[in-house]
Coordinates of C-alpha atoms in Angstrom, one line a residue:
Chain A
M1 CA 90.4 85.1 64.4
T2 CA 91.6 88.1 66.3
G3 CA 92.6 90.5 63.6
I4 CA 94.1 93.9 64.2
N5 CA 92.6 97.2 63.2
V6 CA 95.8 99.0 62.3
D7 CA 95.2 102.7 62.6
A8 CA 97.2 105.8 61.6
E9 CA 98.9 106.0 65.0
S10 CA 99.9 102.3 65.2
R11 CA 100.8 101.8 61.5
P12 CA 104.6 102.5 62.0
F13 CA 104.7 99.9 64.7
W14 CA 103.0 97.2 62.6
D15 CA 105.0 98.1 59.5
G16 CA 108.1 97.5 61.6
I17 CA 106.8 94.1 62.8
A18 CA 106.2 93.1 59.1
E19 CA 109.9 93.8 58.6
G20 CA 110.9 91.9 61.7
E21 CA 111.7 95.0 63.7
L22 CA 110.3 96.3 67.0
R23 CA 109.8 100.0 66.6
L24 CA 109.2 102.2 69.6
Q25 CA 108.9 105.9 70.2
R26 CA 111.2 108.1 72.2
C27 CA 110.3 111.4 73.8
R28 CA 112.5 114.2 72.6
D29 CA 111.9 116.1 75.9
C30 CA 112.4 113.5 78.6
A31 CA 114.3 110.9 76.5
R32 CA 112.2 108.0 77.8
A33 CA 111.0 105.3 75.5
V34 CA 107.2 105.1 74.8
F35 CA 105.0 102.1 74.0
Y36 CA 102.2 101.8 72.8
P37 CA 102.4 104.6 70.2
R38 CA 101.0 107.9 71.3
V39 CA 101.0 111.6 70.2
F40 CA 101.9 112.7 73.7
C41 CA 104.6 111.3 76.0
P42 CA 102.8 109.6 79.0
H43 CA 105.7 110.5 81.2
C44 CA 106.2 114.2 80.7
F45 CA 103.3 115.1 78.3
G46 CA 105.8 116.3 75.7
G47 CA 104.5 116.2 72.2
R48 CA 107.6 115.4 70.2
L49 CA 108.0 111.7 69.8
D50 CA 110.5 110.0 67.4
W51 CA 110.4 106.4 66.2
F52 CA 113.4 104.2 66.7
T53 CA 114.1 100.5 66.4
A54 CA 114.5 98.6 69.7
T55 CA 117.1 95.8 70.1
G56 CA 114.4 93.2 70.8
A57 CA 116.1 92.1 74.0
G58 CA 114.2 92.1 77.3
T59 CA 113.5 90.4 80.7
V60 CA 110.4 88.6 81.9
Y61 CA 108.7 90.8 84.6
S62 CA 105.8 88.3 85.0
Y63 CA 104.2 85.4 83.2
T64 CA 101.3 83.0 83.3
V65 CA 100.7 79.6 81.7
A66 CA 97.2 79.6 80.2
H67 CA 95.5 76.2 80.6
R68 CA 92.1 77.4 79.3
A69 CA 91.6 79.9 76.6
P70 CA 88.8 81.3 74.5
G71 CA 87.9 80.7 70.9
E72 CA 90.7 80.4 68.5
F73 CA 93.3 80.1 71.3
A74 CA 91.6 77.1 73.0
G75 CA 93.6 74.6 70.9
Q76 CA 96.9 76.2 71.8
V77 CA 96.9 75.5 75.5
P78 CA 99.0 75.3 77.5
F79 CA 100.8 78.4 76.3
V80 CA 102.9 81.1 78.1
V81 CA 101.9 84.8 78.1
A82 CA 104.4 87.2 79.6
L83 CA 105.0 90.8 80.5
V84 CA 108.4 91.6 79.1
D85 CA 110.5 94.6 80.1
L86 CA 112.4 95.7 77.1
D87 CA 116.0 96.9 77.6
E88 CA 114.8 100.3 76.3
G89 CA 112.6 100.6 79.4
V90 CA 109.0 99.8 78.2
R91 CA 106.8 96.9 79.0
M92 CA 104.9 94.7 76.5
L93 CA 102.5 91.8 76.8
T94 CA 103.6 89.0 74.6
R95 CA 103.6 85.2 73.9
I96 CA 106.7 83.2 74.8
L97 CA 107.3 80.8 71.9
G98 CA 108.5 77.3 72.3
A99 CA 107.7 77.2 76.0
G100 CA 105.2 75.3 78.2
P101 CA 104.6 74.8 81.9
G102 CA 107.8 75.2 84.0
D103 CA 109.8 76.6 81.1
V104 CA 109.6 80.3 81.9
R105 CA 110.7 82.1 85.1
I106 CA 110.6 85.8 86.1
D107 CA 113.9 87.5 85.2
A108 CA 114.5 85.1 82.2
R109 CA 116.2 86.9 79.3
V110 CA 114.1 86.9 76.1
R111 CA 114.5 88.0 72.5
L112 CA 112.1 89.1 69.9
D113 CA 110.8 86.5 67.4
V114 CA 108.0 87.8 65.1
A115 CA 105.5 85.0 64.5
R116 CA 101.9 84.2 63.6
L117 CA 100.0 82.5 66.4
G118 CA 97.1 81.4 64.2
D119 CA 97.1 79.0 61.3
A120 CA 95.0 81.3 59.1
E121 CA 96.7 83.1 56.3
D122 CA 95.4 86.4 57.6
S123 CA 96.6 85.7 61.1
P124 CA 98.6 88.8 62.1
E125 CA 102.4 88.7 62.6
L126 CA 103.0 89.5 66.2
P127 CA 106.0 90.6 68.3
C128 CA 106.5 87.3 70.2
F129 CA 109.6 86.4 72.3
R130 CA 111.8 83.3 73.0
V131 CA 113.8 82.6 76.1
V132 CA 117.5 83.0 75.4
E133 CA 118.8 82.7 79.0
A134 CA 116.9 81.1 81.8
A135 CA 116.6 83.0 85.1
Chain B
M1 CA 81.5 126.7 107.3
S2 CA 78.2 124.9 107.9
P3 CA 78.4 121.1 108.4
R4 CA 78.1 119.2 105.2
R5 CA 74.6 117.8 104.3
R6 CA 75.0 114.1 105.0
A7 CA 74.0 111.2 102.8
A8 CA 73.0 107.7 103.9
V9 CA 72.1 104.4 102.3
V10 CA 68.4 103.9 103.2
G11 CA 67.4 101.0 101.1
V12 CA 69.1 98.0 99.5
A13 CA 68.0 94.9 97.6
E14 CA 69.2 92.1 95.3
S15 CA 67.1 90.8 92.4
A16 CA 67.0 87.1 91.6
L17 CA 70.6 85.6 91.6
G18 CA 72.2 82.6 90.2
R19 CA 70.8 81.5 86.9
T20 CA 67.8 83.6 85.9
P21 CA 66.7 83.0 82.3
E22 CA 63.3 84.5 83.2
H23 CA 64.9 87.8 83.7
T24 CA 66.4 90.5 81.5
V25 CA 68.9 93.2 82.7
L26 CA 65.9 95.5 82.8
T27 CA 63.6 93.3 84.9
Q28 CA 66.4 92.6 87.3
Q29 CA 67.1 96.3 87.9
A30 CA 63.5 97.2 88.1
T31 CA 62.7 94.5 90.7
A32 CA 65.7 95.4 92.7
A33 CA 64.9 99.1 92.5
G34 CA 61.3 98.4 93.6
A35 CA 62.4 96.3 96.5
A36 CA 65.1 98.8 97.7
L37 CA 62.6 101.7 97.5
A38 CA 59.9 99.7 99.3
E39 CA 62.3 98.8 102.0
A40 CA 63.1 102.5 102.5
G41 CA 59.4 103.3 102.4
L42 CA 60.0 105.6 99.4
G43 CA 58.3 105.7 96.1
R44 CA 59.5 106.0 92.5
D45 CA 58.6 109.7 92.5
D46 CA 60.9 110.4 95.4
V47 CA 63.9 109.5 93.2
D48 CA 65.5 112.5 91.6
A49 CA 68.8 110.9 90.5
L50 CA 69.7 107.7 88.7
F51 CA 73.1 106.0 88.7
V52 CA 73.6 103.0 86.4
A53 CA 76.7 101.2 85.1
G54 CA 76.7 98.4 82.5
G55 CA 77.7 97.5 79.0
W56 CA 74.2 96.4 77.8
S57 CA 73.1 99.6 76.1
W58 CA 74.5 102.7 74.5
S59 CA 73.2 104.5 77.6
P60 CA 72.0 102.4 80.5
A61 CA 70.9 105.4 82.5
V62 CA 68.7 106.8 79.7
V63 CA 67.2 103.4 78.9
L64 CA 66.5 102.5 82.5
S65 CA 64.9 106.0 83.1
E66 CA 62.5 105.4 80.3
Y67 CA 61.7 101.8 81.5
L68 CA 61.1 102.9 85.1
G69 CA 59.2 106.0 84.1
L70 CA 61.7 108.2 85.9
R71 CA 62.5 111.8 84.9
P72 CA 65.6 112.2 86.9
A73 CA 67.2 115.7 87.4
Y74 CA 70.6 114.1 87.7
L75 CA 72.1 111.2 85.7
D76 CA 75.3 109.4 86.2
G77 CA 76.4 106.5 83.9
T78 CA 80.0 106.3 85.3
N79 CA 81.4 102.9 84.3
I80 CA 84.7 102.0 85.9
G81 CA 84.0 98.3 86.0
G82 CA 83.1 96.4 89.1
S83 CA 84.0 99.4 91.3
S84 CA 81.4 101.6 89.6
F85 CA 78.9 101.4 92.4
E86 CA 81.2 102.6 95.2
A87 CA 82.0 105.5 92.9
H88 CA 78.2 106.1 92.4
V89 CA 77.7 106.2 96.1
G90 CA 80.5 108.8 96.3
H91 CA 79.1 110.8 93.4
A92 CA 75.6 110.7 94.9
T93 CA 76.9 111.8 98.3
A94 CA 78.7 114.8 96.7
A95 CA 75.5 115.7 94.8
I96 CA 73.5 115.5 98.0
E97 CA 76.1 117.6 99.8
A98 CA 75.9 120.2 97.0
G99 CA 72.1 120.3 97.4
L100 CA 71.5 119.1 93.9
I101 CA 69.5 116.0 94.7
D102 CA 67.7 114.4 97.6
V103 CA 67.2 110.7 96.7
A104 CA 69.5 108.7 94.4
L105 CA 68.8 105.3 93.0
I106 CA 71.8 103.1 92.0
T107 CA 71.1 99.9 90.0
Y108 CA 72.9 97.0 88.3
G109 CA 71.7 94.0 86.4
S110 CA 73.3 91.2 84.4
T111 CA 72.2 88.0 82.7
Q112 CA 75.7 86.9 81.8
R113 CA 75.3 83.3 83.0
S114 CA 72.0 82.7 81.2
D115 CA 73.3 84.4 78.1
R116 CA 76.5 82.4 77.9
S117 CA 77.2 84.6 74.9
R118 CA 80.7 84.1 73.8
M119 CA 81.6 87.2 72.0
A120 CA 82.3 86.7 68.3
P121 CA 85.9 87.5 67.5
R122 CA 86.2 91.0 66.4
P123 CA 89.3 92.9 65.4
A124 CA 91.4 94.4 68.2
T125 CA 91.1 98.2 68.1
L126 CA 92.9 101.2 69.7
T127 CA 95.1 100.1 72.6
E128 CA 93.7 96.5 72.5
Q129 CA 95.7 95.8 69.4
F130 CA 98.9 95.4 71.6
E131 CA 97.4 92.9 73.9
R132 CA 94.4 90.9 72.7
P133 CA 96.0 89.1 69.8
F134 CA 98.3 87.2 72.2
G135 CA 95.4 85.1 73.5
L136 CA 95.6 85.9 77.2
P137 CA 92.2 84.9 78.7
Q138 CA 90.7 87.9 80.3
P139 CA 90.3 89.0 83.0
V140 CA 91.7 85.9 84.7
G141 CA 95.0 86.0 82.8
A142 CA 95.8 89.6 83.9
Y143 CA 95.1 88.7 87.5
A144 CA 97.3 85.6 87.1
L145 CA 100.2 87.8 85.9
A146 CA 99.8 89.9 89.1
A147 CA 99.6 86.8 91.2
T148 CA 102.8 85.3 89.7
R149 CA 104.7 88.5 90.4
Y150 CA 103.3 88.7 93.9
L151 CA 104.3 85.1 94.7
H152 CA 107.8 85.8 93.3
E153 CA 108.4 89.1 95.1
Y154 CA 107.3 88.0 98.5
G155 CA 107.7 84.2 98.6
A156 CA 103.9 83.9 99.2
R157 CA 102.4 80.5 98.5
P158 CA 99.3 79.4 96.5
E159 CA 97.9 78.0 99.8
Q160 CA 97.7 81.6 101.0
L161 CA 95.6 82.6 98.0
A162 CA 93.4 79.5 98.6
E163 CA 92.8 80.6 102.2
V164 CA 90.8 83.6 100.8
A165 CA 88.4 81.3 99.0
V166 CA 88.1 79.1 102.1
S167 CA 87.2 82.0 104.3
A168 CA 84.6 83.3 101.7
R169 CA 83.0 79.8 101.6
R170 CA 82.7 79.7 105.3
W171 CA 80.7 82.9 105.1
A172 CA 78.7 81.6 102.2
A173 CA 77.6 78.6 104.3
L174 CA 75.8 81.2 106.5
N175 CA 74.1 82.9 103.5
P176 CA 71.0 81.1 102.1
K177 CA 71.4 83.1 98.9
A178 CA 75.0 82.0 98.2
F179 CA 75.6 80.1 95.0
H180 CA 78.1 77.6 96.6
R181 CA 77.6 76.7 100.3
E182 CA 79.2 73.3 100.7
P183 CA 82.4 73.2 102.8
L184 CA 85.7 74.0 101.0
T185 CA 89.3 73.3 102.0
V186 CA 92.7 74.7 100.8
D187 CA 93.4 71.3 99.2
D188 CA 90.1 71.5 97.3
V189 CA 91.1 74.9 95.9
L190 CA 94.6 73.6 94.9
A191 CA 93.1 70.5 93.4
S192 CA 90.6 72.4 91.2
P193 CA 91.5 72.8 87.5
M194 CA 94.3 75.2 86.7
I195 CA 93.0 78.1 84.6
C196 CA 95.9 80.5 84.4
E197 CA 98.9 79.7 86.6
P198 CA 98.9 80.2 89.5
L199 CA 95.1 80.7 89.6
H200 CA 92.9 77.6 89.9
K201 CA 89.2 77.5 89.1
L202 CA 88.4 78.0 92.8
D203 CA 90.6 81.1 92.9
C204 CA 88.2 82.7 90.5
C205 CA 84.9 84.4 91.1
L206 CA 81.6 82.9 90.0
V207 CA 79.8 83.6 86.8
T208 CA 76.2 84.3 87.7
D209 CA 73.2 86.4 86.8
G210 CA 71.9 88.9 89.2
G211 CA 71.1 92.5 90.0
G212 CA 70.9 94.9 92.8
A213 CA 69.8 98.4 93.8
I214 CA 70.7 100.9 96.5
V215 CA 68.8 104.1 97.6
V216 CA 70.9 106.9 98.9
A217 CA 69.0 109.8 100.6
A218 CA 69.9 113.2 102.0
E219 CA 69.6 113.6 105.8
D220 CA 66.6 115.8 105.4
R221 CA 64.7 112.7 104.3
W222 CA 66.0 110.3 106.9
A223 CA 63.0 110.9 109.2
D224 CA 60.7 109.7 106.4
V225 CA 62.4 106.4 105.7
A226 CA 61.5 103.1 107.1
T227 CA 65.0 101.8 107.7
R228 CA 67.9 102.8 109.9
P229 CA 70.1 105.0 107.7
V230 CA 73.7 103.9 107.1
V231 CA 75.7 107.0 106.7
V232 CA 78.3 107.6 104.0
L233 CA 81.3 108.8 106.0
G234 CA 84.0 108.8 103.3
H235 CA 84.5 108.0 99.7
A236 CA 87.3 108.1 97.0
E237 CA 88.1 106.6 93.7
T238 CA 91.0 106.3 91.2
T239 CA 92.4 104.4 88.3
T240 CA 96.0 103.3 87.8
H241 CA 95.9 101.7 84.3
N242 CA 93.6 100.0 81.7
S243 CA 95.6 97.1 80.5
I244 CA 97.6 95.0 82.9
T245 CA 100.7 95.8 80.8
N246 CA 100.5 99.4 82.1
M247 CA 99.9 98.6 85.8
P248 CA 102.8 100.5 87.4
D249 CA 103.4 97.8 90.1
L250 CA 101.6 94.5 89.8
T251 CA 101.5 94.2 93.6
V252 CA 100.0 97.6 94.4
T253 CA 96.5 98.6 93.4
G254 CA 94.7 102.0 93.4
A255 CA 93.5 101.1 96.9
A256 CA 96.7 102.6 98.1
R257 CA 95.2 105.9 97.0
S258 CA 91.4 105.6 97.3
G259 CA 91.6 103.7 100.6
P260 CA 93.5 106.4 102.7
A261 CA 91.5 109.1 101.0
A262 CA 88.2 107.6 102.0
M263 CA 89.3 106.7 105.5
G264 CA 90.8 110.2 105.9
M265 CA 87.5 111.8 104.9
A266 CA 85.7 109.6 107.3
G267 CA 88.2 110.2 110.0
V268 CA 88.7 106.5 110.8
G269 CA 91.7 104.2 111.2
H270 CA 92.2 100.6 110.4
D271 CA 91.5 99.5 113.9
D272 CA 88.2 101.3 114.0
L273 CA 86.6 99.1 111.3
D274 CA 84.3 96.3 112.3
V275 CA 83.7 94.7 108.9
L276 CA 85.3 94.7 105.5
E277 CA 83.6 94.1 102.1
I278 CA 86.5 93.7 99.7
Y279 CA 86.0 92.9 96.0
D280 CA 87.1 89.3 95.5
S281 CA 87.1 88.8 91.7
F282 CA 90.0 86.5 92.3
T283 CA 91.8 85.4 95.5
I284 CA 94.8 87.5 94.6
T285 CA 92.6 90.6 94.4
V286 CA 91.9 90.4 98.1
L287 CA 95.6 90.0 99.2
L288 CA 96.7 92.9 97.1
T289 CA 93.8 95.0 98.2
L290 CA 94.4 94.4 101.9
E291 CA 98.0 95.4 101.5
S292 CA 97.3 98.4 99.4
L293 CA 94.7 99.6 101.9
G294 CA 97.3 99.3 104.6
F295 CA 95.8 96.6 106.7
C296 CA 99.2 94.9 106.6
K297 CA 102.6 95.4 105.1
P298 CA 103.5 94.4 101.5
G299 CA 103.8 90.7 101.3
E300 CA 102.1 90.0 104.6
A301 CA 98.5 89.6 103.5
G302 CA 98.8 85.8 103.3
D303 CA 99.8 85.7 106.9
F304 CA 97.1 88.3 107.7
V305 CA 94.2 86.1 106.4
D306 CA 95.7 82.9 107.8
G307 CA 94.0 81.2 110.7
G308 CA 90.6 82.4 109.8
R309 CA 91.1 86.0 110.8
T310 CA 88.6 87.2 108.2
A311 CA 86.3 84.1 108.4
P312 CA 83.2 83.8 110.7
G313 CA 84.3 84.2 114.3
G314 CA 87.6 85.9 113.2
A315 CA 88.9 89.2 114.4
L316 CA 88.3 91.1 111.2
P317 CA 85.2 89.7 109.4
M318 CA 85.5 90.1 105.6
N319 CA 83.1 89.4 102.7
T320 CA 80.4 88.3 105.1
N321 CA 78.0 87.2 102.3
G322 CA 80.5 84.7 100.8
G323 CA 81.8 87.2 98.2
G324 CA 82.2 87.0 94.5
L325 CA 84.0 83.7 95.1
S326 CA 81.0 81.9 96.6
Y327 CA 77.9 84.1 96.8
T328 CA 77.3 85.7 93.5
H329 CA 79.2 87.5 90.7
P330 CA 77.2 88.8 87.8
G331 CA 80.0 90.5 86.0
M332 CA 80.2 93.7 88.0
Y333 CA 80.0 92.8 91.7
G334 CA 80.5 96.1 93.5
I335 CA 76.9 96.8 94.3
F336 CA 76.6 93.6 96.4
L337 CA 79.5 94.8 98.6
L338 CA 77.5 97.8 99.5
I339 CA 74.3 95.8 100.0
E340 CA 76.0 93.5 102.4
A341 CA 77.8 96.3 104.4
T342 CA 74.5 98.1 104.8
R343 CA 72.8 95.0 106.2
Q344 CA 75.6 94.3 108.5
L345 CA 75.6 97.9 109.9
R346 CA 71.8 97.8 110.4
H347 CA 72.3 94.5 112.2
D348 CA 69.8 92.9 109.9
Y349 CA 71.1 89.4 110.5
H350 CA 70.4 89.4 114.2
S351 CA 68.0 86.6 115.3
G352 CA 67.8 85.0 111.9
D353 CA 66.2 88.0 110.1
H354 CA 68.0 88.2 106.8
G355 CA 66.8 91.6 106.1
D356 CA 65.1 90.7 102.8
H357 CA 61.4 91.2 103.3
G358 CA 59.2 89.4 100.9
D359 CA 61.7 86.7 99.8
H360 CA 60.5 83.6 101.6
D361 CA 63.5 81.5 100.5
D362 CA 65.6 83.5 103.0
H363 CA 64.3 82.1 106.2
D364 CA 66.7 79.2 106.4
T365 CA 68.3 79.0 109.8
A366 CA 72.0 79.6 109.9
P367 CA 74.0 76.4 110.4
A368 CA 75.8 75.8 113.6
G369 CA 79.3 77.0 114.0
G370 CA 79.0 80.7 113.2
Q371 CA 76.7 83.6 112.8
R372 CA 76.6 86.0 109.9
Q373 CA 75.8 89.1 111.9
V374 CA 79.1 90.9 112.9
S375 CA 78.3 91.6 116.5
G376 CA 78.0 95.3 117.3
A377 CA 79.1 96.4 113.8
E378 CA 79.4 100.2 113.6
L379 CA 81.8 100.9 110.8
A380 CA 82.4 99.1 107.5
L381 CA 84.9 99.6 104.7
V382 CA 83.6 98.8 101.2
H383 CA 86.2 98.5 98.5
G384 CA 85.5 97.9 94.8
T385 CA 88.0 96.9 92.1
G386 CA 87.2 97.1 88.4
G387 CA 88.8 95.9 85.2
V388 CA 92.1 94.1 85.6
L389 CA 93.0 95.8 89.0
S390 CA 92.4 98.9 86.9
S391 CA 90.1 101.1 89.0
T392 CA 89.3 101.2 92.6
S393 CA 86.8 103.0 94.8
T394 CA 86.4 102.9 98.5
V395 CA 83.5 103.8 100.7
V396 CA 83.4 104.0 104.5
L397 CA 79.9 103.5 105.9
G398 CA 78.7 104.0 109.5
R399 CA 75.7 102.9 111.5
S400 CA 73.6 105.9 112.4

């Protein structure tokens, strides 16, 4: 099972996921959204970052359908992994739920759906997405 | 300003390739190092700098120094993935120019095929925690994401990806050391099992064991060496991201920066180059790299490689050993690009001499229909890619 070593920097993010919310940071200097969590803005190197809750809406930038997968994920193929551009302007890697081969296209609109991918009780809750509007 | 003190590759060697359960990462690197030094006519005690990349120890450079009985005055364990060795050549060249070292030894070894060690699941730490729990197979899944985007943006077709594997296989047919040498067609690639859409099994590099070594020497020493030196004319490296999520544009690699920088340092243009050795971890890697290096416009690499342009007998020979797709790929392939470019520029493959002295398996005659030696090769571009299109390093080599 791929667990997650939550650390001091990522804890607010994972606390948000546990509450069904996607929490990102925003730089007070350049106003751009930041993901993954950092102590410095990767755009302007400003050091003042505030947490906010994203809408959970985004667009598929790219995707792949995995037909082979290692370890615990082998039994889940075929499954869709995508890069999603959130409306707030950051990109995340994620799983597209309820989708198989041929179901996802670039530019499809997707929405956050927090879910566990593993059957184990300690399988982490993850920010997954579902297609809400096909491309 | 006095002219810079030049550096050249003066010895290269592979260790045993393929499946080598009789080897460890240490014996592979030691045998390759011994062979590369012997080819150059140099001894261990001529070496004053060691460059090693690998994930097999807390400090591969320190461990290998002890194993070889080296006491280097200069150590470099730079690990930027498969492109590490092109970076090592660059760093060694800079150290030679600066007068810090005279003879550098660069090595790599891996037993990944024999080990078949599936890593036990461990918790995702640091920036991994935002990617690994989603189950994307790595590295193939990341390259597949880039390929999907590339096909979408430019209307390129999977057949054009497959053409890269077909070209590599045609070169592999001329290389007795290649892992796969049987003929391959575009249809074969497309009919091979899907791994991560749109990449099939035959769009992916091999998983082999193997090792290699390179000796780089200052020009003061060239008169002492037994080979024709291959001069390092230009070098550059960069990184654009670690995880594929943070690649700024999935269709442009760091080659767009390291390529022009290395070619500018060498003072060469695209049309000057006789042979290309381009890291082919996956077929998509080659198309993106050719575009990022500026050999063709964005979206045109599929047409560029079409019709056998990079295959034996084509106008721009590329991956003339069969590449990571058909020759060998022991985890980090970059050192083999340099070995092949060096042999091409020395014209080692003329008249059936494969340039590996002491390896009697090498004396197969080349099959009809092509020759491995690029006729009159004077200039080569070597380009490594590491991670998930994460790091690149480019070296321009010239026949002396």
